[in-house]
Amino acid sequence: MHSSGKPHDEAPWSVGFCDCFSDMKTCCMACLCPCIAFGRISEILDKGSTSCGASGARYILIMCITGFPGLYSCFYRSKLRKQYRLKGGCCGDCMRHLYCELCALTQEYRELQNRGLDMSIGWHANVEKNQGLAMAPVVEKGMSK
């Protein structure tokens, strides 16, 4: 552990935060249908326990009620960071989603793609395609007996 309390083994993101326009297909989807981009991200990060449709509907509902869907989606950025030990922090996750939802969703979507996931087919089809995905989750050190 570093003196700041963060582990040394945090990896950089595979794409930059402002690299939205280098993948126009994903950028357009995040801009025109952010509920689909978010739904796909959350289905993968929840390992199939939440469907793309259910997460996308929640995203739309929060967007309609608050006007800030980033209030919900920022928690999935934190989840992505923790699962893949990516650089960043909770405050930065929230700020990115609140001030540039398009860039945040695009970066997260592309990060998962760059890790070999086919975002369009969902978690279960990715597991069938790549059996290594179905491995048991890493258990974090915590309290013991």
GROMACS .gro file of C-alpha atoms in nm:
model
  145
    1MET     CA    1   0.000   0.000   0.000
    2HIS     CA    2   0.109   0.351  -0.073
    3SER     CA    3   0.102   0.614   0.203
    4SER     CA    4  -0.222   0.752   0.055
    5GLY     CA    5  -0.389   0.416   0.121
    6LYS     CA    6  -0.418   0.327  -0.248
    7PRO     CA    7  -0.260   0.009  -0.381
    8HIS     CA    8   0.038   0.042  -0.616
    9ASP     CA    9  -0.111  -0.198  -0.869
   10GLU     CA   10  -0.376   0.033  -1.015
   11ALA     CA   11  -0.368   0.014  -1.394
   12PRO     CA   12  -0.431   0.300  -1.635
   13TRP     CA   13  -0.749   0.300  -1.844
   14SER     CA   14  -0.698   0.155  -2.192
   15VAL     CA   15  -0.858   0.465  -2.349
   16GLY     CA   16  -0.855   0.827  -2.241
   17PHE     CA   17  -1.155   1.004  -2.094
   18CYS     CA   18  -1.174   1.252  -2.382
   19ASP     CA   19  -1.117   0.993  -2.655
   20CYS     CA   20  -1.492   0.968  -2.723
   21PHE     CA   21  -1.466   1.061  -3.089
   22SER     CA   22  -1.203   0.801  -3.177
   23ASP     CA   23  -1.483   0.539  -3.180
   24MET     CA   24  -1.776   0.711  -3.347
   25LYS     CA   25  -2.010   0.410  -3.326
   26THR     CA   26  -1.983   0.390  -2.946
   27CYS     CA   27  -1.984   0.768  -2.914
   28CYS     CA   28  -2.307   0.798  -3.116
   29MET     CA   29  -2.473   0.522  -2.915
   30ALA     CA   30  -2.375   0.689  -2.587
   31CYS     CA   31  -2.499   1.024  -2.716
   32LEU     CA   32  -2.824   0.912  -2.881
   33CYS     CA   33  -2.913   0.612  -2.660
   34PRO     CA   34  -2.723   0.644  -2.332
   35CYS     CA   35  -2.969   0.406  -2.167
   36ILE     CA   36  -2.851   0.126  -2.399
   37ALA     CA   37  -2.482   0.202  -2.344
   38PHE     CA   38  -2.536   0.212  -1.968
   39GLY     CA   39  -2.757  -0.099  -1.972
   40ARG     CA   40  -2.488  -0.298  -2.151
   41ILE     CA   41  -2.216  -0.175  -1.914
   42SER     CA   42  -2.419  -0.257  -1.605
   43GLU     CA   43  -2.520  -0.603  -1.729
   44ILE     CA   44  -2.153  -0.692  -1.775
   45LEU     CA   45  -2.043  -0.542  -1.443
   46ASP     CA   46  -2.330  -0.711  -1.258
   47LYS     CA   47  -2.227  -1.039  -1.423
   48GLY     CA   48  -2.571  -1.091  -1.571
   49SER     CA   49  -2.768  -1.050  -1.248
   50THR     CA   50  -2.927  -0.734  -1.390
   51SER     CA   51  -3.040  -0.723  -1.752
   52CYS     CA   52  -2.949  -0.450  -1.996
   53GLY     CA   53  -3.319  -0.360  -2.029
   54ALA     CA   54  -3.379  -0.329  -1.654
   55SER     CA   55  -3.071  -0.113  -1.601
   56GLY     CA   56  -3.152   0.097  -1.905
   57ALA     CA   57  -3.507   0.153  -1.779
   58ARG     CA   58  -3.374   0.257  -1.436
   59TYR     CA   59  -3.135   0.496  -1.610
   60ILE     CA   60  -3.422   0.658  -1.803
   61LEU     CA   61  -3.637   0.681  -1.490
   62ILE     CA   62  -3.360   0.856  -1.295
   63MET     CA   63  -3.296   1.083  -1.592
   64CYS     CA   64  -3.664   1.180  -1.610
   65ILE     CA   65  -3.698   1.237  -1.234
   66THR     CA   66  -3.370   1.414  -1.159
   67GLY     CA   67  -3.230   1.520  -1.494
   68PHE     CA   68  -2.894   1.374  -1.386
   69PRO     CA   69  -2.859   1.006  -1.475
   70GLY     CA   70  -2.495   1.032  -1.366
   71LEU     CA   71  -2.621   1.010  -1.008
   72TYR     CA   72  -2.679   0.641  -1.083
   73SER     CA   73  -2.421   0.560  -1.350
   74CYS     CA   74  -2.125   0.694  -1.151
   75PHE     CA   75  -2.156   0.400  -0.911
   76TYR     CA   76  -2.100   0.161  -1.201
   77ARG     CA   77  -1.785   0.348  -1.298
   78SER     CA   78  -1.657   0.286  -0.944
   79LYS     CA   79  -1.756  -0.080  -0.977
   80LEU     CA   80  -1.567  -0.107  -1.308
   81ARG     CA   81  -1.261   0.057  -1.155
   82LYS     CA   82  -1.263  -0.181  -0.859
   83GLN     CA   83  -1.321  -0.495  -1.069
   84TYR     CA   84  -1.030  -0.415  -1.301
   85ARG     CA   85  -0.815  -0.219  -1.052
   86LEU     CA   86  -0.814   0.094  -1.266
   87LYS     CA   87  -0.678   0.429  -1.157
   88GLY     CA   88  -0.920   0.680  -1.015
   89GLY     CA   89  -1.140   0.752  -0.718
   90CYS     CA   90  -1.504   0.781  -0.618
   91CYS     CA   91  -1.510   1.160  -0.629
   92GLY     CA   92  -1.361   1.160  -0.979
   93ASP     CA   93  -1.612   0.896  -1.090
   94CYS     CA   94  -1.903   1.113  -0.981
   95MET     CA   95  -1.757   1.430  -1.132
   96ARG     CA   96  -1.698   1.263  -1.467
   97HIS     CA   97  -2.055   1.135  -1.485
   98LEU     CA   98  -2.211   1.458  -1.368
   99TYR     CA   99  -2.016   1.683  -1.604
  100CYS     CA  100  -1.959   1.463  -1.909
  101GLU     CA  101  -2.184   1.159  -1.910
  102LEU     CA  102  -2.112   1.095  -2.281
  103CYS     CA  103  -1.736   1.070  -2.231
  104ALA     CA  104  -1.772   0.859  -1.916
  105LEU     CA  105  -2.007   0.605  -2.075
  106THR     CA  106  -1.797   0.587  -2.391
  107GLN     CA  107  -1.475   0.529  -2.193
  108GLU     CA  108  -1.634   0.257  -1.978
  109TYR     CA  109  -1.793   0.082  -2.275
  110ARG     CA  110  -1.464   0.082  -2.466
  111GLU     CA  111  -1.268  -0.034  -2.162
  112LEU     CA  112  -1.487  -0.344  -2.141
  113GLN     CA  113  -1.458  -0.400  -2.517
  114ASN     CA  114  -1.079  -0.371  -2.496
  115ARG     CA  115  -1.086  -0.643  -2.230
  116GLY     CA  116  -1.237  -0.883  -2.483
  117LEU     CA  117  -1.607  -0.847  -2.406
  118ASP     CA  118  -1.863  -0.822  -2.685
  119MET     CA  119  -2.094  -0.560  -2.538
  120SER     CA  120  -2.376  -0.627  -2.782
  121ILE     CA  121  -2.436  -0.989  -2.672
  122GLY     CA  122  -2.458  -0.946  -2.294
  123TRP     CA  123  -2.297  -1.125  -2.002
  124HIS     CA  124  -2.434  -1.478  -2.049
  125ALA     CA  125  -2.338  -1.501  -2.417
  126ASN     CA  126  -1.991  -1.367  -2.333
  127VAL     CA  127  -1.953  -1.641  -2.070
  128GLU     CA  128  -2.053  -1.906  -2.325
  129LYS     CA  129  -1.804  -1.760  -2.570
  130ASN     CA  130  -1.524  -1.733  -2.310
  131GLN     CA  131  -1.550  -1.979  -2.021
  132GLY     CA  132  -1.277  -1.791  -1.829
  133LEU     CA  133  -1.526  -1.515  -1.750
  134ALA     CA  134  -1.729  -1.744  -1.525
  135MET     CA  135  -1.448  -1.777  -1.270
  136ALA     CA  136  -1.526  -1.711  -0.905
  137PRO     CA  137  -1.487  -1.346  -0.803
  138VAL     CA  138  -1.172  -1.232  -0.626
  139VAL     CA  139  -1.233  -1.219  -0.252
  140GLU     CA  140  -1.104  -0.902  -0.092
  141LYS     CA  141  -0.913  -0.927   0.232
  142GLY     CA  142  -1.122  -0.826   0.528
  143MET     CA  143  -1.201  -0.934   0.875
  144SER     CA  144  -1.122  -1.290   0.970
  145LYS     CA  145  -1.223  -1.516   1.258
   0.00000   0.00000   0.00000
